PDB file of C-alpha atoms and ligand atoms in Angstrom:
ATOM      1  CA  MET L  26      51.334 127.166  65.992  1.00 72.00           C
ATOM      2  CA  PRO L  27      51.119 130.052  68.495  1.00 79.00           C
ATOM      3  CA  PRO L  28      54.489 131.183  69.861  1.00 94.00           C
ATOM      4  CA  ARG L  29      55.573 129.344  73.002  1.00 96.00           C
ATOM      5  CA  PRO L  30      57.439 131.898  75.136  1.00 97.00           C
ATOM      6  CA  THR L  31      61.038 130.769  75.374  1.00 98.00           C
ATOM      7  CA  ILE L  32      64.289 132.121  76.779  1.00 98.00           C
ATOM      8  CA  GLU L  33      67.635 130.693  75.762  1.00 98.00           C
ATOM      9  CA  TRP L  34      69.893 131.392  78.704  1.00 98.00           C
ATOM     10  CA  GLN L  35      73.641 130.909  78.456  1.00 97.00           C
ATOM     11  CA  THR L  36      74.056 130.353  82.169  1.00 98.00           C
ATOM     12  CA  ASN L  37      77.853 130.331  82.070  1.00 97.00           C
ATOM     13  CA  GLY L  38      80.778 130.408  79.687  1.00 97.00           C
ATOM     14  CA  VAL L  39      82.943 127.736  81.286  1.00 97.00           C
ATOM     15  CA  CYS L  40      83.103 124.319  79.704  1.00 97.00           C
ATOM     16  CA  ASN L  41      84.982 121.184  80.718  1.00 97.00           C
ATOM     17  CA  TYR L  42      85.548 120.192  77.064  1.00 97.00           C
ATOM     18  CA  ASP L  43      87.536 121.944  74.351  1.00 96.00           C
ATOM     19  CA  CYS L  44      86.095 120.491  71.145  1.00 95.00           C
ATOM     20  CA  SER L  45      88.184 121.316  68.073  1.00 92.00           C
ATOM     21  CA  TYR L  46      85.045 122.400  66.188  1.00 91.00           C
ATOM     22  CA  CYS L  47      83.465 124.512  68.978  1.00 93.00           C
ATOM     23  CA  ILE L  48      81.732 127.561  67.534  1.00 88.00           C
ATOM     24  CA  GLN L  49      82.427 129.469  70.752  1.00 88.00           C
ATOM     25  CA  SER L  50      85.963 130.763  70.865  1.00 87.00           C
ATOM     26  CA  ARG L  51      88.000 129.958  73.981  1.00 90.00           C
ATOM     27  CA  LYS L  52      87.903 133.632  74.861  1.00 87.00           C
ATOM     28  CA  TYR L  53      84.125 133.441  75.336  1.00 86.00           C
ATOM     29  CA  ARG L  54      84.106 129.994  76.945  1.00 92.00           C
ATOM     30  CA  GLN L  55      84.869 131.513  80.315  1.00 94.00           C
ATOM     31  CA  GLY L  56      83.173 132.961  83.347  1.00 94.00           C
ATOM     32  CA  HIS L  57      79.958 132.479  85.249  1.00 96.00           C
ATOM     33  CA  PRO L  58      77.588 134.670  87.225  1.00 97.00           C
ATOM     34  CA  SER L  59      78.164 135.400  90.902  1.00 98.00           C
ATOM     35  CA  ASP L  60      75.722 134.109  93.533  1.00 98.00           C
ATOM     36  CA  ALA L  61      74.272 137.613  93.792  1.00 98.00           C
ATOM     37  CA  ASP L  62      73.741 137.775  90.021  1.00 98.00           C
ATOM     38  CA  ILE L  63      72.110 134.326  90.011  1.00 98.00           C
ATOM     39  CA  ASP L  64      69.665 135.641  92.611  1.00 98.00           C
ATOM     40  CA  ARG L  65      68.964 138.630  90.319  1.00 98.00           C
ATOM     41  CA  PHE L  66      68.374 136.310  87.357  1.00 98.00           C
ATOM     42  CA  LEU L  67      65.952 134.254  89.452  1.00 98.00           C
ATOM     43  CA  ALA L  68      64.136 137.389  90.612  1.00 98.00           C
ATOM     44  CA  PHE L  69      63.800 138.468  86.979  1.00 98.00           C
ATOM     45  CA  PHE L  70      62.342 135.087  85.993  1.00 98.00           C
ATOM     46  CA  ALA L  71      59.968 135.217  88.971  1.00 98.00           C
ATOM     47  CA  ASP L  72      58.602 138.563  87.758  1.00 96.00           C
ATOM     48  CA  LEU L  73      58.016 137.447  84.160  1.00 96.00           C
ATOM     49  CA  PRO L  74      54.325 137.302  83.359  1.00 94.00           C
ATOM     50  CA  GLY L  75      53.034 133.894  82.285  1.00 95.00           C
ATOM     51  CA  VAL L  76      54.908 130.648  81.900  1.00 97.00           C
ATOM     52  CA  TRP L  77      58.120 130.590  79.860  1.00 98.00           C
ATOM     53  CA  GLU L  78      60.410 127.776  78.847  1.00 98.00           C
ATOM     54  CA  ILE L  79      63.890 128.563  80.142  1.00 98.00           C
ATOM     55  CA  LYS L  80      66.356 126.604  78.015  1.00 98.00           C
ATOM     56  CA  MET L  81      69.826 126.662  79.492  1.00 98.00           C
ATOM     57  CA  SER L  82      73.158 126.107  77.821  1.00 97.00           C
ATOM     58  CA  GLY L  83      76.761 127.223  78.236  1.00 93.00           C
ATOM     59  CA  GLY L  84      79.689 126.582  77.862  1.00 93.00           C
ATOM     60  CA  GLU L  85      78.563 123.561  79.793  1.00 98.00           C
ATOM     61  CA  PRO L  86      75.934 124.296  82.459  1.00 98.00           C
ATOM     62  CA  PHE L  87      76.798 121.338  84.692  1.00 98.00           C
ATOM     63  CA  ALA L  88      80.488 122.386  84.672  1.00 98.00           C
ATOM     64  CA  PHE L  89      79.512 125.456  86.698  1.00 98.00           C
ATOM     65  CA  ARG L  90      79.016 124.609  90.374  1.00 97.00           C
ATOM     66  CA  GLY L  91      76.343 127.257  90.779  1.00 98.00           C
ATOM     67  CA  PHE L  92      74.157 125.531  88.199  1.00 98.00           C
ATOM     68  CA  MET L  93      73.169 122.638  90.461  1.00 98.00           C
ATOM     69  CA  GLU L  94      73.763 124.453  93.749  1.00 98.00           C
ATOM     70  CA  ARG L  95      71.785 127.601  93.053  1.00 98.00           C
ATOM     71  CA  ILE L  96      70.208 127.920  89.601  1.00 98.00           C
ATOM     72  CA  ILE L  97      68.277 124.653  89.462  1.00 98.00           C
ATOM     73  CA  PRO L  98      66.996 124.771  93.069  1.00 98.00           C
ATOM     74  CA  GLY L  99      65.936 128.374  92.396  1.00 98.00           C
ATOM     75  CA  LEU L 100      64.157 127.596  89.139  1.00 98.00           C
ATOM     76  CA  ALA L 101      62.417 124.672  90.838  1.00 96.00           C
ATOM     77  CA  THR L 102      60.462 127.194  92.920  1.00 96.00           C
ATOM     78  CA  LEU L 103      59.141 129.052  89.833  1.00 97.00           C
ATOM     79  CA  PRO L 104      56.272 128.149  87.484  1.00 96.00           C
ATOM     80  CA  HIS L 105      58.387 128.132  84.309  1.00 98.00           C
ATOM     81  CA  ARG L 106      59.301 125.113  82.178  1.00 98.00           C
ATOM     82  CA  VAL L 107      62.957 124.046  82.234  1.00 98.00           C
ATOM     83  CA  SER L 108      65.126 122.685  79.403  1.00 98.00           C
ATOM     84  CA  VAL L 109      68.843 122.093  79.134  1.00 98.00           C
ATOM     85  CA  LEU L 110      71.496 121.588  76.478  1.00 98.00           C
ATOM     86  CA  THR L 111      74.462 119.698  77.888  1.00 98.00           C
ATOM     87  CA  ASN L 112      77.516 117.759  76.776  1.00 98.00           C
ATOM     88  CA  PHE L 113      76.215 115.064  79.162  1.00 98.00           C
ATOM     89  CA  SER L 114      79.515 114.747  81.014  1.00 98.00           C
ATOM     90  CA  ALA L 115      77.939 115.191  84.445  1.00 98.00           C
ATOM     91  CA  PRO L 116      77.856 111.978  86.490  1.00 98.00           C
ATOM     92  CA  LEU L 117      74.563 110.089  86.488  1.00 98.00           C
ATOM     93  CA  GLY L 118      74.099 110.851  90.175  1.00 98.00           C
ATOM     94  CA  VAL L 119      74.137 114.595  89.442  1.00 98.00           C
ATOM     95  CA  LEU L 120      71.804 114.148  86.468  1.00 98.00           C
ATOM     96  CA  ARG L 121      69.387 112.145  88.615  1.00 98.00           C
ATOM     97  CA  ARG L 122      69.292 114.957  91.161  1.00 98.00           C
ATOM     98  CA  PHE L 123      68.647 117.440  88.330  1.00 98.00           C
ATOM     99  CA  VAL L 124      65.634 115.410  87.136  1.00 98.00           C
ATOM    100  CA  ALA L 125      64.302 115.106  90.674  1.00 98.00           C
ATOM    101  CA  LEU L 126      64.653 118.850  91.362  1.00 97.00           C
ATOM    102  CA  VAL L 127      63.006 120.017  88.138  1.00 97.00           C
ATOM    103  CA  GLY L 128      60.236 117.431  88.340  1.00 94.00           C
ATOM    104  CA  ASP L 129      57.349 117.555  85.919  1.00 95.00           C
ATOM    105  CA  ARG L 130      58.417 120.942  84.522  1.00 96.00           C
ATOM    106  CA  LEU L 131      61.307 119.397  82.627  1.00 98.00           C
ATOM    107  CA  GLU L 132      60.558 120.093  78.961  1.00 98.00           C
ATOM    108  CA  VAL L 133      63.566 119.180  76.788  1.00 98.00           C
ATOM    109  CA  VAL L 134      66.922 117.589  77.549  1.00 98.00           C
ATOM    110  CA  SER L 135      69.342 117.850  74.609  1.00 98.00           C
ATOM    111  CA  VAL L 136      72.581 115.950  75.034  1.00 98.00           C
ATOM    112  CA  SER L 137      75.429 116.593  72.643  1.00 98.00           C
ATOM    113  CA  LEU L 138      77.585 113.704  71.541  1.00 98.00           C
ATOM    114  CA  HIS L 139      81.194 114.871  71.265  1.00 98.00           C
ATOM    115  CA  ARG L 140      83.182 111.924  69.979  1.00 97.00           C
ATOM    116  CA  GLU L 141      86.466 113.689  70.710  1.00 96.00           C
ATOM    117  CA  TYR L 142      85.676 113.126  74.384  1.00 97.00           C
ATOM    118  CA  VAL L 143      83.380 110.118  74.707  1.00 98.00           C
ATOM    119  CA  ASP L 144      82.969 106.574  73.497  1.00 97.00           C
ATOM    120  CA  VAL L 145      79.706 106.284  71.566  1.00 98.00           C
ATOM    121  CA  GLY L 146      78.667 103.000  73.184  1.00 98.00           C
ATOM    122  CA  ALA L 147      79.204 104.322  76.714  1.00 98.00           C
ATOM    123  CA  PHE L 148      77.400 107.562  75.851  1.00 98.00           C
ATOM    124  CA  VAL L 149      74.403 105.676  74.460  1.00 98.00           C
ATOM    125  CA  ALA L 150      74.236 103.383  77.485  1.00 98.00           C
ATOM    126  CA  LYS L 151      74.298 106.413  79.801  1.00 98.00           C
ATOM    127  CA  ALA L 152      71.634 108.116  77.696  1.00 98.00           C
ATOM    128  CA  ARG L 153      69.370 105.066  77.930  1.00 98.00           C
ATOM    129  CA  THR L 154      69.665 105.028  81.700  1.00 98.00           C
ATOM    130  CA  PHE L 155      68.959 108.741  81.893  1.00 98.00           C
ATOM    131  CA  ARG L 156      66.028 108.477  79.488  1.00 98.00           C
ATOM    132  CA  SER L 157      64.431 105.864  81.737  1.00 98.00           C
ATOM    133  CA  TRP L 158      64.136 108.497  84.491  1.00 98.00           C
ATOM    134  CA  LEU L 159      62.184 110.973  82.363  1.00 98.00           C
ATOM    135  CA  ARG L 160      58.450 111.227  81.940  1.00 97.00           C
ATOM    136  CA  PRO L 161      57.252 110.369  78.419  1.00 96.00           C
ATOM    137  CA  GLU L 162      56.277 114.044  77.981  1.00 96.00           C
ATOM    138  CA  THR L 163      59.882 115.208  78.362  1.00 98.00           C
ATOM    139  CA  ALA L 164      61.704 115.320  75.037  1.00 97.00           C
ATOM    140  CA  PHE L 165      65.138 113.745  75.016  1.00 98.00           C
ATOM    141  CA  VAL L 166      67.409 114.297  72.036  1.00 98.00           C
ATOM    142  CA  VAL L 167      70.946 113.242  71.131  1.00 98.00           C
ATOM    143  CA  ASN L 168      72.604 116.052  69.137  1.00 97.00           C
ATOM    144  CA  ASN L 169      75.452 115.285  66.816  1.00 97.00           C
ATOM    145  CA  VAL L 170      77.403 117.907  64.904  1.00 96.00           C
ATOM    146  CA  LEU L 171      78.295 116.610  61.445  1.00 97.00           C
ATOM    147  CA  VAL L 172      81.967 117.395  61.884  1.00 96.00           C
ATOM    148  CA  PRO L 173      83.759 117.747  58.531  1.00 96.00           C
ATOM    149  CA  GLY L 174      86.133 114.899  57.877  1.00 96.00           C
ATOM    150  CA  THR L 175      84.095 112.489  60.003  1.00 97.00           C
ATOM    151  CA  VAL L 176      80.745 112.391  58.229  1.00 97.00           C
ATOM    152  CA  ALA L 177      81.390 108.955  56.683  1.00 97.00           C
ATOM    153  CA  GLU L 178      81.461 107.539  60.213  1.00 97.00           C
ATOM    154  CA  LEU L 179      78.233 109.127  61.370  1.00 98.00           C
ATOM    155  CA  ALA L 180      75.626 106.930  59.688  1.00 97.00           C
ATOM    156  CA  ALA L 181      76.793 104.165  62.025  1.00 97.00           C
ATOM    157  CA  VAL L 182      76.555 106.534  65.008  1.00 98.00           C
ATOM    158  CA  LYS L 183      73.013 107.500  64.006  1.00 98.00           C
ATOM    159  CA  ALA L 184      72.094 103.812  63.699  1.00 98.00           C
ATOM    160  CA  GLU L 185      73.529 103.042  67.130  1.00 98.00           C
ATOM    161  CA  VAL L 186      71.635 105.893  68.793  1.00 98.00           C
ATOM    162  CA  GLU L 187      68.376 104.969  67.082  1.00 98.00           C
ATOM    163  CA  ALA L 188      68.808 101.261  67.827  1.00 98.00           C
ATOM    164  CA  ALA L 189      68.780 102.262  71.503  1.00 98.00           C
ATOM    165  CA  GLY L 190      65.366 103.874  70.995  1.00 98.00           C
ATOM    166  CA  LEU L 191      66.769 107.411  71.230  1.00 98.00           C
ATOM    167  CA  LYS L 192      66.145 110.425  69.012  1.00 98.00           C
ATOM    168  CA  TYR L 193      69.184 111.320  66.894  1.00 98.00           C
ATOM    169  CA  PHE L 194      69.355 114.958  65.867  1.00 98.00           C
ATOM    170  CA  PRO L 195      72.033 115.868  63.301  1.00 97.00           C
ATOM    171  CA  GLN L 196      73.346 119.399  63.037  1.00 96.00           C
ATOM    172  CA  VAL L 197      75.345 120.772  60.172  1.00 96.00           C
ATOM    173  CA  MET L 198      78.563 122.428  61.232  1.00 95.00           C
ATOM    174  CA  LYS L 199      78.185 126.142  61.706  1.00 91.00           C
ATOM    175  CA  THR L 200      80.923 128.682  61.229  1.00 87.00           C
ATOM    176  CA  LYS L 201      81.224 132.271  62.365  1.00 80.00           C
ATOM    177  CA  HIS L 202      79.528 133.431  59.189  1.00 80.00           C
ATOM    178  CA  GLY L 203      77.155 130.642  58.209  1.00 88.00           C
ATOM    179  CA  VAL L 204      77.340 126.961  57.535  1.00 92.00           C
ATOM    180  CA  HIS L 205      80.401 124.868  56.641  1.00 94.00           C
ATOM    181  CA  ALA L 206      80.674 124.162  52.912  1.00 94.00           C
ATOM    182  CA  TYR L 207      80.977 120.352  52.824  1.00 96.00           C
ATOM    183  CA  ASP L 208      82.999 119.010  49.913  1.00 96.00           C
ATOM    184  CA  ALA L 209      81.587 116.917  47.068  1.00 96.00           C
ATOM    185  CA  GLU L 210      82.415 113.708  48.896  1.00 96.00           C
ATOM    186  CA  GLU L 211      80.757 114.600  52.191  1.00 97.00           C
ATOM    187  CA  LEU L 212      77.761 116.616  51.007  1.00 96.00           C
ATOM    188  CA  PRO L 213      75.730 113.574  49.870  1.00 97.00           C
ATOM    189  CA  LEU L 214      76.586 111.830  53.153  1.00 97.00           C
ATOM    190  CA  VAL L 215      75.343 114.853  55.079  1.00 97.00           C
ATOM    191  CA  GLN L 216      72.103 114.822  53.106  1.00 96.00           C
ATOM    192  CA  ALA L 217      71.695 111.083  53.654  1.00 96.00           C
ATOM    193  CA  ILE L 218      71.820 111.698  57.407  1.00 97.00           C
ATOM    194  CA  THR L 219      69.708 114.852  57.591  1.00 97.00           C
ATOM    195  CA  GLY L 220      67.335 114.037  54.715  1.00 94.00           C
ATOM    196  CA  ALA L 221      67.162 116.255  51.639  1.00 89.00           C
ATOM    197  CA  CYS L 222      64.765 118.815  53.070  1.00 91.00           C
ATOM    198  CA  PRO L 223      64.462 118.198  56.797  1.00 95.00           C
ATOM    199  CA  THR L 224      62.075 119.995  59.135  1.00 93.00           C
ATOM    200  CA  ALA L 225      63.407 121.748  62.226  1.00 95.00           C
ATOM    201  CA  ARG L 226      62.337 118.685  64.218  1.00 94.00           C
ATOM    202  CA  GLU L 227      64.457 116.368  62.080  1.00 96.00           C
ATOM    203  CA  ALA L 228      67.755 118.220  61.753  1.00 95.00           C
ATOM    204  CA  ASN L 229      69.415 121.574  62.226  1.00 94.00           C
ATOM    205  CA  VAL L 230      70.529 122.785  58.810  1.00 92.00           C
ATOM    206  CA  ALA L 231      70.550 126.463  59.861  1.00 92.00           C
ATOM    207  CA  PRO L 232      68.110 127.693  57.188  1.00 92.00           C
ATOM    208  CA  SER L 233      67.146 131.233  56.279  1.00 94.00           C
ATOM    209  CA  TYR L 234      63.704 132.489  57.309  1.00 95.00           C
ATOM    210  CA  ARG L 235      64.255 135.916  55.813  1.00 96.00           C
ATOM    211  CA  GLY L 236      60.913 137.558  55.084  1.00 96.00           C
ATOM    212  CA  ARG L 237      58.891 135.497  57.581  1.00 96.00           C
ATOM    213  CA  ARG L 238      57.148 137.037  60.550  1.00 97.00           C
ATOM    214  CA  CYS L 239      59.023 136.268  63.775  1.00 97.00           C
ATOM    215  CA  TRP L 240      58.238 136.862  67.449  1.00 97.00           C
ATOM    216  CA  ALA L 241      61.916 137.030  68.449  1.00 98.00           C
ATOM    217  CA  GLY L 242      62.273 139.764  71.033  1.00 97.00           C
ATOM    218  CA  THR L 243      58.633 139.415  72.003  1.00 97.00           C
ATOM    219  CA  ALA L 244      58.001 135.756  72.863  1.00 97.00           C
ATOM    220  CA  TYR L 245      61.612 134.657  72.615  1.00 98.00           C
ATOM    221  CA  PHE L 246      64.997 136.083  73.494  1.00 98.00           C
ATOM    222  CA  VAL L 247      68.528 134.983  74.232  1.00 98.00           C
ATOM    223  CA  LEU L 248      70.175 135.885  77.488  1.00 98.00           C
ATOM    224  CA  ASP L 249      73.884 135.710  78.239  1.00 97.00           C
ATOM    225  CA  GLN L 250      75.693 135.086  81.511  1.00 97.00           C
ATOM    226  CA  PHE L 251      76.110 138.828  82.014  1.00 97.00           C
ATOM    227  CA  GLY L 252      72.366 139.491  81.837  1.00 98.00           C
ATOM    228  CA  ARG L 253      72.354 140.970  78.344  1.00 98.00           C
ATOM    229  CA  ALA L 254      69.277 140.077  76.324  1.00 98.00           C
ATOM    230  CA  PHE L 255      68.980 140.005  72.536  1.00 98.00           C
ATOM    231  CA  ALA L 256      66.053 139.229  70.261  1.00 98.00           C
ATOM    232  CA  CYS L 257      67.781 136.158  68.820  1.00 98.00           C
ATOM    233  CA  ARG L 258      71.190 134.641  68.196  1.00 95.00           C
ATOM    234  CA  THR L 259      71.623 136.107  64.745  1.00 96.00           C
ATOM    235  CA  ALA L 260      70.554 139.557  65.885  1.00 96.00           C
ATOM    236  CA  LYS L 261      73.154 139.318  68.658  1.00 95.00           C
ATOM    237  CA  ARG L 262      75.826 138.294  66.172  1.00 92.00           C
ATOM    238  CA  PHE L 263      75.138 141.432  64.170  1.00 93.00           C
ATOM    239  CA  GLY L 264      75.039 143.627  67.278  1.00 94.00           C
ATOM    240  CA  GLU L 265      71.295 144.177  66.809  1.00 97.00           C
ATOM    241  CA  GLY L 266      68.115 143.366  68.704  1.00 97.00           C
ATOM    242  CA  TYR L 267      69.436 144.445  72.107  1.00 98.00           C
ATOM    243  CA  LEU L 268      66.632 144.321  74.693  1.00 98.00           C
ATOM    244  CA  GLY L 269      68.575 145.614  77.709  1.00 98.00           C
ATOM    245  CA  ASN L 270      70.102 143.901  80.725  1.00 98.00           C
ATOM    246  CA  VAL L 271      67.953 141.856  83.100  1.00 98.00           C
ATOM    247  CA  LEU L 272      70.417 142.429  85.954  1.00 97.00           C
ATOM    248  CA  ASP L 273      70.188 146.205  85.966  1.00 96.00           C
ATOM    249  CA  GLY L 274      66.479 146.595  85.247  1.00 94.00           C
ATOM    250  CA  THR L 275      66.877 147.945  81.705  1.00 97.00           C
ATOM    251  CA  PHE L 276      65.335 144.870  79.975  1.00 98.00           C
ATOM    252  CA  ARG L 277      62.220 145.458  77.864  1.00 97.00           C
ATOM    253  CA  LEU L 278      60.498 143.090  75.448  1.00 96.00           C
ATOM    254  CA  ALA L 279      60.059 144.310  71.876  1.00 96.00           C
ATOM    255  CA  PRO L 280      56.587 145.694  71.170  1.00 93.00           C
ATOM    256  CA  GLY L 281      55.586 143.011  68.660  1.00 93.00           C
ATOM    257  CA  PRO L 282      56.680 140.606  65.934  1.00 96.00           C
ATOM    258  CA  ALA L 283      58.836 141.732  63.016  1.00 96.00           C
ATOM    259  CA  VAL L 284      59.889 140.392  59.647  1.00 97.00           C
ATOM    260  CA  CYS L 285      63.128 138.357  59.762  1.00 97.00           C
ATOM    261  CA  ARG L 286      65.970 140.122  57.940  1.00 96.00           C
ATOM    262  CA  TYR L 287      68.626 137.458  58.320  1.00 96.00           C
ATOM    263  CA  ASP L 288      70.062 134.775  56.055  1.00 94.00           C
ATOM    264  CA  ILE L 289      70.608 132.222  58.803  1.00 95.00           C
ATOM    265  CA  CYS L 290      68.601 131.002  61.791  1.00 95.00           C
ATOM    266  CA  PRO L 291      71.290 128.913  63.471  1.00 93.00           C
ATOM    267  CA  CYS L 292      69.221 127.210  66.122  1.00 93.00           C
ATOM    268  CA  THR L 293      65.977 125.217  65.767  1.00 94.00           C
ATOM    269  CA  VAL L 294      64.391 126.603  68.937  1.00 96.00           C
ATOM    270  CA  PRO L 295      62.569 129.526  67.245  1.00 96.00           C
ATOM    271  CA  ALA L 296      61.168 127.236  64.544  1.00 96.00           C
ATOM    272  CA  ASN L 297      60.138 124.489  66.955  1.00 95.00           C
ATOM    273  CA  ARG L 298      58.464 126.872  69.429  1.00 95.00           C
ATOM    274  CA  GLY L 299      56.351 128.699  66.837  1.00 95.00           C
ATOM    275  CA  ILE L 300      58.460 131.841  67.270  1.00 97.00           C
ATOM    276  CA  VAL L 301      59.018 132.159  63.535  1.00 96.00           C
ATOM    277  CA  GLU L 302      55.858 131.678  61.529  1.00 94.00           C
ATOM    278  CA  LEU L 303      56.478 128.920  59.008  1.00 90.00           C
ATOM    279  CA  GLY L 304      52.917 128.494  57.744  1.00 78.00           C
ATOM    280  CA  ALA L 305      51.183 125.211  57.085  1.00 58.00           C
TER     281      ALA L 305
HETATM  282  S1  LIG K 428      81.107 120.835  74.821  1.00 90.43           S
HETATM  283 FE1  LIG K 428      80.078 122.392  73.577  1.00 90.43          FE
HETATM  284  S2  LIG K 428      80.695 124.369  74.485  1.00 90.43           S
HETATM  285 FE2  LIG K 428      82.095 122.808  75.255  1.00 90.43          FE
HETATM  286  S3  LIG K 428      83.852 122.871  73.865  1.00 90.43           S
HETATM  287 FE3  LIG K 428      82.466 121.275  73.091  1.00 90.43          FE
HETATM  288  S4  LIG K 428      81.141 122.306  71.590  1.00 90.43           S
HETATM  289 FE4  LIG K 428      82.136 123.914  72.825  1.00 90.43          FE
HETATM  290  S1  LIG K 429      63.691 133.724  62.105  1.00 90.43           S
HETATM  291 FE1  LIG K 429      65.489 133.213  63.335  1.00 90.43          FE
HETATM  292  S2  LIG K 429      67.092 134.624  62.591  1.00 90.43           S
HETATM  293 FE2  LIG K 429      65.134 135.435  61.901  1.00 90.43          FE
HETATM  294  S3  LIG K 429      64.551 136.937  63.472  1.00 90.43           S
HETATM  295 FE3  LIG K 429      63.562 134.956  63.978  1.00 90.43          FE
HETATM  296  S4  LIG K 429      64.959 133.946  65.389  1.00 90.43           S
HETATM  297 FE4  LIG K 429      66.115 135.591  64.375  1.00 90.43          FE
END
């Protein structure tokens, strides 16, 4: 699969939840760009050659007022594809306006089910309503972190989501340095939910692609709320792969693909967009 140019943009740090298992520390779950910086981000996207998928996350994007007031109306004027990862706490009226503004360029909506904050039945009912507003071409996914200590309850959650005709996407719990080591009781339950050897379309098990050719930095990069761009999430974690800042004009794409040197690829976006070459 040829690489599909993709940007993962952390539009803001603020979040209206405080999940006990959040991988982002409270210290980093803060802040958002100013109106002037949003305009600079939009100008940067407008100048990008070709069509990119801009996949936004936070914090929680909808918890930042500027997301619906400025970012989405601005992106709606550009040719790029738009995706979002959200905790799905925004009211349906706001979500309806989001769908209407983005229109047929809406690529993927990933909604994360956080049972510490929502009732599963109400979440699923809301998701069904929202799904009915999307074109069939727009992917809609319900993410669920396999939170340690709760995994025995999650087969029923998966069944409830799937019974509603929705895609359930399990994610193993990540830690600062890798993946949570589930105990002997929970590990088989995790594997029953994810499958023994899932593809990146079936589950996020944060595999290693060390040694594979990857277009991170060339056809894919991650962008934070301060404008800093990195080749990928893992590179950023190690303080590597810095591509410059899109707000001060220092951003440059890497010259070409490189061989992955990391033991974890924590997000399925590179695998599912052809950024990392997985072969047949
Ligand atoms: S909704 Fe997401 S970003 Fe917010 S606290 Fe929960 S896991 Fe963290
Ligand atoms: S395979 Fe994943 S971890 Fe490795 S360079 Fe590519 S995006 Fe980064």
